[in-house]
Coordinates of C-alpha atoms in Angstrom, one line a residue:
Chain A
M1 CA 131.0 71.6 121.9
T2 CA 128.3 74.8 119.7
S3 CA 129.4 78.0 121.6
V4 CA 127.0 81.2 121.4
V5 CA 129.9 83.6 120.0
R6 CA 127.8 86.5 119.5
L7 CA 124.1 88.0 119.6
V8 CA 122.3 89.5 117.2
S9 CA 119.6 91.5 116.6
V10 CA 117.9 92.8 113.2
V11 CA 116.3 95.7 112.5
D12 CA 113.8 95.6 109.5
I13 CA 110.4 98.2 108.2
N14 CA 107.7 96.7 108.7
E15 CA 105.7 96.4 105.8
G16 CA 102.6 98.2 104.9
S17 CA 103.6 100.9 107.6
N18 CA 103.6 104.0 107.7
P19 CA 106.4 105.3 105.2
L20 CA 107.0 108.7 107.1
M21 CA 106.6 107.3 110.6
V22 CA 109.1 104.6 112.4
S23 CA 107.4 101.3 112.5
V24 CA 110.3 98.1 112.6
S25 CA 110.2 94.5 113.6
V26 CA 112.9 93.1 115.6
T27 CA 114.5 89.9 114.8
H28 CA 117.2 88.4 117.7
M29 CA 119.1 85.8 117.0
A30 CA 122.2 83.7 118.4
E31 CA 125.4 83.7 115.7
L32 CA 127.0 80.0 116.6
D33 CA 131.5 79.3 116.0
N34 CA 129.8 77.1 113.2
G35 CA 128.6 80.1 111.8
Q36 CA 124.9 79.3 111.8
S37 CA 122.4 81.4 113.4
L38 CA 119.6 80.5 115.9
L39 CA 117.0 82.5 116.6
L40 CA 115.8 83.4 119.5
L41 CA 113.2 85.9 119.2
D42 CA 110.8 87.3 116.6
D43 CA 108.1 88.5 118.1
R44 CA 109.8 92.0 118.9
G45 CA 109.8 95.8 117.2
W46 CA 108.3 98.2 117.7
N47 CA 105.7 101.8 116.1
S48 CA 106.2 105.5 116.6
N49 CA 105.0 108.7 115.8
Q50 CA 108.1 109.7 115.2
P51 CA 108.8 110.7 112.3
W52 CA 112.2 109.0 110.5
T53 CA 113.5 112.7 109.6
A54 CA 113.2 113.3 113.7
S55 CA 115.5 109.6 114.2
D56 CA 118.9 108.3 113.6
A57 CA 120.5 105.5 113.5
A58 CA 122.0 105.3 117.2
E59 CA 118.2 105.7 118.7
I60 CA 116.6 102.9 116.7
Q61 CA 119.7 100.8 118.0
E62 CA 119.4 101.4 121.4
T63 CA 116.0 101.4 120.9
A64 CA 116.2 97.5 119.5
R65 CA 118.3 96.5 122.0
T66 CA 115.5 97.6 124.6
V67 CA 112.9 95.5 123.1
V68 CA 114.4 92.2 122.6
G69 CA 115.5 92.6 126.4
P70 CA 114.5 92.0 129.6
D71 CA 111.0 92.8 129.9
E72 CA 109.7 95.1 133.1
P73 CA 109.5 93.7 136.6
Y74 CA 105.9 92.1 136.7
G75 CA 103.5 91.8 140.0
D76 CA 106.9 90.6 143.0
Q77 CA 109.0 90.2 140.4
T78 CA 112.5 93.2 141.2
I79 CA 114.4 94.1 138.1
D80 CA 117.2 91.6 139.3
D81 CA 114.2 88.9 138.7
A82 CA 113.9 90.3 135.5
V83 CA 116.8 90.3 134.1
A84 CA 117.3 86.4 135.1
A85 CA 114.2 85.5 133.8
Y86 CA 115.4 87.0 130.8
W87 CA 118.7 85.4 130.6
D88 CA 117.2 82.0 132.1
Y89 CA 114.6 82.3 128.7
I90 CA 117.4 83.2 126.6
R91 CA 119.2 80.1 128.0
R92 CA 116.6 77.6 127.2
I93 CA 115.7 78.4 124.0
L94 CA 119.6 77.8 123.0
A95 CA 119.4 74.2 125.5
E96 CA 116.0 73.0 123.2
E97 CA 118.4 73.4 120.4
G98 CA 120.9 71.3 121.6
I99 CA 123.2 74.4 122.9
K100 CA 124.4 74.6 126.2
T101 CA 125.7 77.6 127.8
S102 CA 124.2 79.4 131.5
S103 CA 122.9 83.1 131.5
A104 CA 126.0 84.6 133.9
N105 CA 127.7 83.5 130.5
L106 CA 125.0 84.5 128.2
M107 CA 125.1 88.0 130.1
T108 CA 128.9 88.5 129.0
I109 CA 128.4 87.8 125.1
K110 CA 129.1 90.6 122.6
H111 CA 125.3 91.8 121.3
D112 CA 125.8 93.7 117.7
V113 CA 121.8 95.5 115.8
V114 CA 121.7 95.7 112.7
L115 CA 119.7 98.2 110.4
S116 CA 118.6 96.3 107.5
D117 CA 119.3 97.9 104.1
S118 CA 115.7 99.3 104.3
V119 CA 116.4 100.6 107.4
L120 CA 119.4 102.3 106.2
G121 CA 118.2 103.2 102.2
R122 CA 115.4 104.7 104.9
L123 CA 117.2 106.4 106.5
N124 CA 119.3 107.8 104.0
S125 CA 116.6 108.9 102.2
E126 CA 115.0 111.3 104.5
N127 CA 117.3 112.5 106.9
G128 CA 120.7 112.1 104.8
R129 CA 123.1 111.5 107.7
L130 CA 123.5 107.6 109.0
G131 CA 123.4 109.1 112.7
Chain B
M1 CA 120.4 121.7 112.9
R2 CA 119.0 118.0 113.2
G3 CA 117.1 119.7 117.0
I4 CA 115.6 122.0 114.2
S5 CA 114.0 119.4 112.7
K6 CA 112.9 117.7 115.0
V7 CA 111.0 120.0 116.9
A8 CA 109.2 121.0 113.3
A9 CA 108.6 117.4 112.7
S10 CA 107.0 116.9 116.2
L11 CA 104.9 120.0 115.9
A12 CA 103.8 118.8 112.6
I13 CA 102.5 115.7 113.9
I14 CA 100.6 117.5 117.4
S15 CA 98.9 120.3 115.0
L16 CA 97.9 117.0 112.4
P17 CA 94.6 116.4 114.3
F18 CA 93.7 120.3 114.4
L19 CA 94.4 119.9 110.2
G20 CA 91.6 118.0 110.0
I21 CA 94.0 114.6 109.4
T22 CA 92.0 112.3 112.0
S23 CA 89.4 109.9 111.9
A24 CA 89.9 107.6 115.1
S25 CA 87.7 105.6 116.7
A26 CA 87.3 107.0 120.4
S27 CA 86.1 104.0 122.0
S28 CA 88.6 101.1 122.5
E29 CA 85.7 98.5 121.2
E30 CA 84.7 100.1 118.0
P31 CA 85.7 98.8 115.3
S32 CA 89.4 100.3 114.1
T33 CA 88.6 101.5 110.4
E34 CA 91.6 103.1 109.6
S35 CA 94.0 103.4 107.1
D36 CA 98.0 101.8 107.8
T37 CA 98.7 105.2 107.3
F38 CA 96.8 106.8 109.6
Q39 CA 96.9 104.0 112.6
S40 CA 98.9 105.9 114.9
F41 CA 97.1 108.7 115.3
E42 CA 93.7 108.9 117.3
F43 CA 92.4 112.1 118.6
V44 CA 89.4 112.0 121.3
P45 CA 88.2 116.0 121.1
A46 CA 89.4 117.7 124.2
S47 CA 86.9 118.5 127.3
S48 CA 87.5 120.8 127.8
G49 CA 89.0 123.6 125.8
T50 CA 88.5 126.1 122.6
D51 CA 90.6 125.2 118.8
D52 CA 92.9 128.3 120.1
T53 CA 93.7 126.8 123.4
A54 CA 94.7 123.3 121.5
R55 CA 96.6 124.9 119.3
Q56 CA 98.7 126.7 121.9
I57 CA 99.3 123.4 123.6
A58 CA 100.5 122.2 120.3
R59 CA 103.2 124.9 119.3
A60 CA 104.2 125.0 122.9
C61 CA 105.6 121.0 123.5
G62 CA 106.4 118.9 121.0
F63 CA 107.2 115.2 121.9
F64 CA 106.9 111.1 120.1
Q65 CA 104.6 108.5 121.7
E66 CA 106.1 104.7 121.5
G67 CA 104.5 101.8 121.7
D68 CA 107.0 98.1 120.7
N69 CA 104.9 94.9 119.8
P70 CA 102.4 93.1 121.8
H71 CA 105.0 89.8 123.0
F72 CA 105.5 87.0 124.8
S73 CA 107.0 88.1 128.3
S74 CA 110.1 86.5 128.8
D75 CA 109.7 85.6 132.1
A76 CA 108.2 82.6 131.6
S77 CA 104.9 83.6 133.0
G78 CA 103.7 83.0 129.3
Q79 CA 101.8 86.3 129.3
L80 CA 101.7 89.1 126.5
S81 CA 103.4 92.2 127.5
A82 CA 103.4 95.3 125.3
H83 CA 105.5 98.7 126.8
G84 CA 104.6 102.6 126.3
T85 CA 107.2 105.1 126.7
W86 CA 107.8 108.1 124.6
R87 CA 110.5 111.1 123.4
N88 CA 110.6 114.6 124.9
T89 CA 111.8 116.9 121.7
N90 CA 110.7 120.4 123.6
C91 CA 109.1 120.1 126.3
S92 CA 109.8 122.3 129.2
A93 CA 108.7 119.4 131.5
T94 CA 110.8 115.5 131.9
L95 CA 108.0 113.3 133.0
A96 CA 105.2 112.2 131.4
T97 CA 102.3 109.3 132.9
V98 CA 102.2 107.2 129.9
T99 CA 99.4 104.5 129.7
V100 CA 99.6 101.5 127.8
Q101 CA 96.8 98.8 126.9
L102 CA 97.1 95.8 125.3
Q103 CA 93.8 94.9 123.1
Y104 CA 92.7 91.9 120.8
K105 CA 90.6 91.8 118.3
N106 CA 87.2 89.5 118.3
Q107 CA 85.4 87.7 116.0
F108 CA 83.5 90.6 115.1
G109 CA 86.5 92.6 114.2
L110 CA 86.3 94.8 117.2
W111 CA 89.2 95.5 119.5
I112 CA 88.7 94.8 123.0
N113 CA 90.9 95.6 125.8
R114 CA 92.7 92.8 127.5
G115 CA 94.7 92.1 130.7
T116 CA 95.7 94.7 132.7
Q117 CA 96.7 98.8 131.8
G118 CA 100.4 100.0 132.8
K119 CA 100.4 103.6 133.6
M120 CA 103.5 105.0 134.7
T121 CA 105.2 108.3 134.9
V122 CA 108.4 108.2 133.3
A123 CA 111.5 110.0 132.2
S124 CA 112.1 110.7 128.1
G125 CA 114.1 108.3 126.2
G126 CA 112.5 104.8 127.0
G127 CA 115.0 102.8 127.9
A128 CA 114.9 99.8 130.6
G129 CA 113.1 101.5 133.4
N130 CA 111.8 103.3 131.7
R131 CA 108.5 102.3 130.3
A132 CA 104.9 101.5 131.3
T133 CA 103.6 97.6 130.4
A134 CA 100.6 96.2 129.9
R135 CA 100.1 92.3 130.7
Y136 CA 97.9 89.6 129.5
D137 CA 97.4 86.2 130.7
C138 CA 96.0 85.1 126.7
V139 CA 96.3 80.9 127.6
G140 CA 93.8 79.6 125.9
N141 CA 93.5 82.7 122.7
K142 CA 94.6 80.8 120.0
G143 CA 96.0 82.8 117.3
N144 CA 93.9 86.5 117.6
L145 CA 95.6 89.9 116.5
Y146 CA 96.6 91.7 119.6
R147 CA 98.2 95.5 119.9
S148 CA 98.3 98.0 121.7
W149 CA 97.8 101.9 122.7
V150 CA 99.9 103.9 123.6
D151 CA 98.8 107.3 125.5
V152 CA 101.3 110.3 126.9
D153 CA 100.3 113.2 128.9
V154 CA 103.4 115.5 130.1
V155 CA 103.3 116.8 133.7
G156 CA 102.1 119.6 133.7
I157 CA 101.2 120.5 130.1
A158 CA 97.8 120.0 129.1
D159 CA 98.7 117.9 126.5
L160 CA 96.2 115.8 123.7
P161 CA 94.8 112.9 124.3
N162 CA 96.3 111.3 120.8
R163 CA 97.3 107.7 121.3
I164 CA 99.6 105.6 119.0
Y165 CA 98.4 102.0 117.7
S166 CA 101.2 99.1 118.1
N167 CA 101.5 97.1 114.4
E168 CA 98.5 93.8 114.8
V169 CA 100.2 90.9 115.1
A170 CA 99.0 87.9 115.3
R171 CA 100.0 85.2 118.9
A172 CA 99.0 81.8 119.3
C173 CA 98.6 82.1 123.3
G174 CA 96.9 78.1 123.7

Protein backbone atom coordinates (compact mmCIF):
# COMPACT_ATOMS: atom_id res chain seq x y z
CA MET A 1 0.00 0.00 0.00
CA THR A 2 1.32 3.41 -1.01
CA SER A 3 2.02 5.81 1.82
CA VAL A 4 3.15 9.38 2.37
CA VAL A 5 6.77 9.67 3.47
CA ARG A 6 7.22 13.44 3.43
CA LEU A 7 5.34 16.68 2.97
CA VAL A 8 7.14 19.18 0.77
CA SER A 9 6.36 22.85 0.23
CA VAL A 10 8.11 24.52 -2.68
CA VAL A 11 8.46 28.29 -2.52
CA ASP A 12 8.90 30.17 -5.79
CA ILE A 13 8.89 33.81 -6.82
CA ASN A 14 5.66 35.20 -8.18
CA GLU A 15 6.12 36.03 -11.82
CA GLY A 16 5.62 39.70 -12.56
CA SER A 17 5.91 40.77 -8.96
CA ASN A 18 8.00 43.66 -7.74
CA PRO A 19 11.55 42.26 -7.89
CA LEU A 20 12.59 44.21 -4.80
CA MET A 21 9.90 42.94 -2.44
CA VAL A 22 9.14 39.47 -1.15
CA SER A 23 6.29 38.00 -3.18
CA VAL A 24 6.10 34.24 -3.52
CA SER A 25 3.85 31.31 -4.27
CA VAL A 26 3.91 28.04 -2.37
CA THR A 27 3.06 24.61 -3.75
CA HIS A 28 2.37 22.00 -1.11
CA MET A 29 2.86 18.33 -2.02
CA ALA A 30 2.94 14.86 -0.53
CA GLU A 31 5.91 12.70 -1.41
CA LEU A 32 5.00 9.02 -1.65
CA ASP A 33 7.08 5.96 -0.93
CA ASN A 34 6.95 5.01 -4.62
CA GLY A 35 8.81 8.18 -5.50
CA GLN A 36 5.82 10.05 -6.85
CA SER A 37 4.46 13.32 -5.54
CA LEU A 38 0.85 14.37 -5.16
CA LEU A 39 -0.27 17.98 -5.27
CA LEU A 40 -2.10 18.98 -2.09
CA LEU A 41 -2.39 22.78 -2.24
CA ASP A 42 -1.54 25.15 -5.07
CA ASP A 43 -3.39 28.29 -4.02
CA ARG A 44 -1.01 29.55 -1.37
CA GLY A 45 1.57 32.32 -1.29
CA TRP A 46 2.07 35.80 0.10
CA ASN A 47 2.98 39.33 -0.74
CA SER A 48 4.87 41.75 1.47
CA ASN A 49 6.44 45.17 1.37
CA GLN A 50 9.48 43.57 2.96
CA PRO A 51 12.50 43.93 0.69
CA TRP A 52 14.53 40.83 -0.07
CA THR A 53 17.39 42.67 1.60
CA ALA A 54 15.53 42.44 4.90
CA SER A 55 14.52 38.79 4.55
CA ASP A 56 16.32 35.47 4.81
CA ALA A 57 15.76 31.83 4.00
CA ALA A 58 14.73 30.82 7.50
CA GLU A 59 12.07 33.50 7.70
CA ILE A 60 10.63 32.57 4.31
CA GLN A 61 10.57 28.89 5.23
CA GLU A 62 8.79 29.67 8.48
CA THR A 63 6.15 31.79 6.74
CA ALA A 64 5.67 29.09 4.10
CA ARG A 65 4.88 26.56 6.82
CA THR A 66 2.24 28.90 8.16
CA VAL A 67 0.54 29.69 4.84
CA VAL A 68 0.23 26.02 3.85
CA GLY A 69 -0.91 25.09 7.34
CA PRO A 70 -4.24 25.28 9.14
CA ASP A 71 -6.44 28.33 8.81
CA GLU A 72 -7.19 30.45 11.82
CA PRO A 73 -10.28 29.41 13.79
CA TYR A 74 -13.40 31.02 12.40
CA GLY A 75 -16.79 31.59 13.97
CA ASP A 76 -17.38 29.05 16.71
CA GLN A 77 -14.29 27.04 15.85
CA THR A 78 -11.58 26.45 18.40
CA ILE A 79 -7.91 26.21 17.46
CA ASP A 80 -8.16 22.45 17.83
CA ASP A 81 -11.17 22.41 15.51
CA ALA A 82 -9.30 24.38 12.86
CA VAL A 83 -6.25 22.15 13.09
CA ALA A 84 -8.35 18.99 12.93
CA ALA A 85 -10.31 20.32 9.96
CA TYR A 86 -7.08 21.11 8.14
CA TRP A 87 -5.61 17.65 8.54
CA ASP A 88 -8.89 16.05 7.57
CA TYR A 89 -8.90 18.27 4.46
CA ILE A 90 -5.42 17.01 3.53
CA ARG A 91 -6.42 13.43 4.33
CA ARG A 92 -9.40 13.65 2.00
CA ILE A 93 -7.29 15.04 -0.86
CA LEU A 94 -5.02 12.03 -0.49
CA ALA A 95 -7.96 9.66 -0.22
CA GLU A 96 -9.30 10.91 -3.54
CA GLU A 97 -6.01 9.78 -5.06
CA GLY A 98 -6.26 6.39 -3.40
CA ILE A 99 -3.84 7.12 -0.57
CA LYS A 100 -5.36 6.00 2.69
CA THR A 101 -4.00 7.46 5.88
CA SER A 102 -5.18 9.13 9.04
CA SER A 103 -5.00 12.73 10.15
CA ALA A 104 -3.05 11.63 13.21
CA ASN A 105 -0.48 9.96 10.99
CA LEU A 106 -0.19 12.94 8.67
CA MET A 107 0.57 15.21 11.60
CA THR A 108 3.68 13.17 12.38
CA ILE A 109 5.13 13.19 8.87
CA LYS A 110 8.21 15.25 8.17
CA HIS A 111 7.54 18.55 6.43
CA ASP A 112 10.31 20.19 4.41
CA VAL A 113 10.20 23.62 2.80
CA VAL A 114 12.26 23.92 -0.37
CA LEU A 115 13.22 27.30 -1.78
CA SER A 116 13.40 27.43 -5.56
CA ASP A 117 16.58 28.41 -7.34
CA SER A 118 15.02 31.76 -8.16
CA VAL A 119 14.27 32.46 -4.49
CA LEU A 120 17.75 31.38 -3.47
CA GLY A 121 19.19 33.50 -6.24
CA ARG A 122 17.20 36.49 -5.08
CA LEU A 123 18.38 36.00 -1.50
CA ASN A 124 21.94 35.51 -2.67
CA SER A 125 21.98 38.51 -4.92
CA GLU A 126 20.22 40.77 -2.48
CA ASN A 127 21.81 39.67 0.74
CA GLY A 128 24.94 37.75 -0.02
CA ARG A 129 23.72 35.19 2.47
CA LEU A 130 21.15 32.45 2.79
CA GLY A 131 20.12 33.06 6.38
CA MET B 1 24.80 44.39 10.32
CA ARG B 2 21.59 42.72 9.39
CA GLY B 3 19.67 44.80 11.89
CA ILE B 4 20.99 47.97 10.37
CA SER B 5 19.99 46.99 6.88
CA LYS B 6 16.54 45.96 8.06
CA VAL B 7 15.93 49.29 9.72
CA ALA B 8 17.21 51.20 6.74
CA ALA B 9 15.03 49.22 4.38
CA SER B 10 11.89 49.60 6.44
CA LEU B 11 12.35 53.30 6.90
CA ALA B 12 12.89 53.65 3.20
CA ILE B 13 9.62 51.86 2.53
CA ILE B 14 7.61 53.94 4.90
CA SER B 15 9.19 57.10 3.57
CA LEU B 16 8.28 56.33 -0.01
CA PRO B 17 4.89 58.03 0.14
CA PHE B 18 6.56 61.24 1.14
CA LEU B 19 8.88 61.06 -1.78
CA GLY B 20 5.95 61.05 -4.13
CA ILE B 21 6.19 57.39 -5.09
CA THR B 22 2.55 56.64 -4.58
CA SER B 23 -0.41 56.51 -6.87
CA ALA B 24 -2.99 54.19 -5.41
CA SER B 25 -6.67 54.89 -5.21
CA ALA B 26 -8.08 55.68 -1.81
CA SER B 27 -11.30 53.81 -2.42
CA SER B 28 -11.44 50.06 -2.64
CA GLU B 29 -14.16 50.39 -5.27
CA GLU B 30 -12.14 52.41 -7.71
CA PRO B 31 -10.30 50.68 -10.51
CA SER B 32 -6.75 49.74 -9.80
CA THR B 33 -4.45 51.52 -12.19
CA GLU B 34 -1.26 50.72 -10.37
CA SER B 35 1.52 48.90 -12.06
CA ASP B 36 2.76 45.73 -10.46
CA THR B 37 5.85 47.59 -9.39
CA PHE B 38 4.09 49.75 -6.85
CA GLN B 39 0.99 47.72 -6.31
CA SER B 40 2.12 47.04 -2.78
CA PHE B 41 1.77 50.63 -1.74
CA GLU B 42 -1.33 52.59 -1.14
CA PHE B 43 -1.02 55.91 0.59
CA VAL B 44 -4.04 57.78 1.85
CA PRO B 45 -3.08 61.21 3.17
CA ALA B 46 -3.50 61.45 6.91
CA SER B 47 -6.57 63.35 8.02
CA SER B 48 -4.56 65.38 10.47
CA GLY B 49 -0.98 66.40 10.96
CA THR B 50 1.58 67.91 8.67
CA ASP B 51 4.09 66.34 6.38
CA ASP B 52 6.70 67.08 9.00
CA THR B 53 4.70 65.13 11.55
CA ALA B 54 4.34 62.24 9.17
CA ARG B 55 8.06 62.24 8.44
CA GLN B 56 8.76 62.12 12.15
CA ILE B 57 6.42 59.14 12.48
CA ALA B 58 8.12 57.40 9.59
CA ARG B 59 11.50 57.93 11.20
CA ALA B 60 10.23 56.71 14.56
CA CYS B 61 8.80 53.34 13.64
CA GLY B 62 9.42 50.88 10.85
CA PHE B 63 7.57 47.68 10.05
CA PHE B 64 6.51 45.47 7.19
CA GLN B 65 3.01 44.41 6.19
CA GLU B 66 2.29 40.96 4.86
CA GLY B 67 -0.78 39.37 3.27
CA ASP B 68 -1.26 35.88 1.93
CA ASN B 69 -3.08 35.00 -1.28
CA PRO B 70 -6.84 34.48 -1.14
CA HIS B 71 -7.22 30.73 -0.85
CA PHE B 72 -9.87 28.17 -0.09
CA SER B 73 -10.08 27.55 3.61
CA SER B 74 -8.94 24.13 4.66
CA ASP B 75 -11.91 23.74 7.00
CA ALA B 76 -14.06 22.47 4.12
CA SER B 77 -16.41 25.44 4.42
CA GLY B 78 -15.82 26.35 0.79
CA GLN B 79 -15.03 29.89 1.88
CA LEU B 80 -12.21 32.00 0.60
CA SER B 81 -9.79 33.12 3.25
CA ALA B 82 -6.90 35.58 3.48
CA HIS B 83 -4.63 36.53 6.33
CA GLY B 84 -2.69 39.60 7.30
CA THR B 85 0.20 40.12 9.64
CA TRP B 86 3.15 42.40 10.31
CA ARG B 87 6.85 42.32 11.07
CA ASN B 88 8.31 44.84 13.45
CA THR B 89 11.70 46.24 12.64
CA ASN B 90 12.19 49.06 15.12
CA CYS B 91 8.85 50.07 16.60
CA SER B 92 8.84 50.37 20.37
CA ALA B 93 5.32 48.96 20.46
CA THR B 94 4.93 45.20 20.43
CA LEU B 95 1.35 44.97 19.17
CA ALA B 96 -0.42 46.14 16.04
CA THR B 97 -4.01 46.03 14.87
CA VAL B 98 -4.02 44.24 11.54
CA THR B 99 -6.97 44.62 9.17
CA VAL B 100 -7.47 42.35 6.17
CA GLN B 101 -10.19 42.55 3.52
CA LEU B 102 -10.99 40.31 0.54
CA GLN B 103 -11.95 41.91 -2.76
CA TYR B 104 -13.05 40.65 -6.13
CA LYS B 105 -12.79 42.30 -9.52
CA ASN B 106 -16.14 42.89 -11.12
CA GLN B 107 -16.99 43.01 -14.82
CA PHE B 108 -16.06 46.69 -14.97
CA GLY B 109 -12.62 46.05 -13.56
CA LEU B 110 -13.47 47.54 -10.18
CA TRP B 111 -12.24 45.98 -6.95
CA ILE B 112 -15.19 45.38 -4.64
CA ASN B 113 -14.99 44.40 -0.99
CA ARG B 114 -16.49 41.00 -0.29
CA GLY B 115 -17.08 38.95 2.84
CA THR B 116 -16.17 39.62 6.42
CA GLN B 117 -13.27 41.91 7.16
CA GLY B 118 -10.74 40.56 9.63
CA LYS B 119 -9.33 42.76 12.35
CA MET B 120 -7.08 41.55 15.14
CA THR B 121 -4.45 42.98 17.45
CA VAL B 122 -1.41 40.72 17.23
CA ALA B 123 2.27 40.55 17.97
CA SER B 124 4.83 40.91 15.23
CA GLY B 125 6.01 37.94 13.23
CA GLY B 126 2.90 36.19 11.98
CA GLY B 127 2.44 32.48 12.43
CA ALA B 128 -0.62 30.51 13.41
CA GLY B 129 -2.81 32.34 15.90
CA ASN B 130 -1.06 35.59 15.17
CA ARG B 131 -2.89 36.68 12.02
CA ALA B 132 -6.04 38.57 11.13
CA THR B 133 -8.39 36.61 8.86
CA ALA B 134 -10.86 37.74 6.22
CA ARG B 135 -13.50 35.34 4.92
CA TYR B 136 -15.88 35.25 1.99
CA ASP B 137 -18.48 32.65 1.16
CA CYS B 138 -17.93 32.76 -2.57
CA VAL B 139 -20.18 29.89 -3.64
CA GLY B 140 -21.80 30.78 -6.94
CA ASN B 141 -19.09 33.04 -8.30
CA LYS B 142 -17.02 31.29 -10.91
CA GLY B 143 -13.52 32.19 -11.91
CA ASN B 144 -13.34 35.70 -10.51
CA LEU B 145 -10.12 37.47 -9.72
CA TYR B 146 -9.58 38.01 -6.03
CA ARG B 147 -7.09 39.85 -3.89
CA SER B 148 -6.85 41.07 -0.33
CA TRP B 149 -5.50 44.21 1.23
CA VAL B 150 -3.78 44.47 4.59
CA ASP B 151 -3.44 47.53 6.78
CA VAL B 152 -1.36 47.60 9.95
CA ASP B 153 -1.81 50.14 12.73
CA VAL B 154 0.86 49.84 15.37
CA VAL B 155 -0.71 50.28 18.78
CA GLY B 156 0.07 53.62 20.34
CA ILE B 157 1.85 54.99 17.31
CA ALA B 158 0.16 57.22 14.77
CA ASP B 159 1.45 55.32 11.81
CA LEU B 160 0.44 55.64 8.21
CA PRO B 161 -2.75 54.33 6.63
CA ASN B 162 -0.90 52.63 3.79
CA ARG B 163 -1.95 49.20 2.61
CA ILE B 164 -0.38 46.33 0.80
CA TYR B 165 -2.25 44.11 -1.62
CA SER B 166 -1.92 40.40 -2.05
CA ASN B 167 -1.33 38.91 -5.44
CA GLU B 168 -4.37 38.81 -7.70
CA VAL B 169 -5.53 35.24 -8.06
CA ALA B 170 -8.31 33.52 -9.99
CA ARG B 171 -10.56 31.37 -7.84
CA ALA B 172 -13.43 29.26 -9.13
CA CYS B 173 -15.88 29.09 -6.29
CA GLY B 174 -19.01 27.73 -7.91
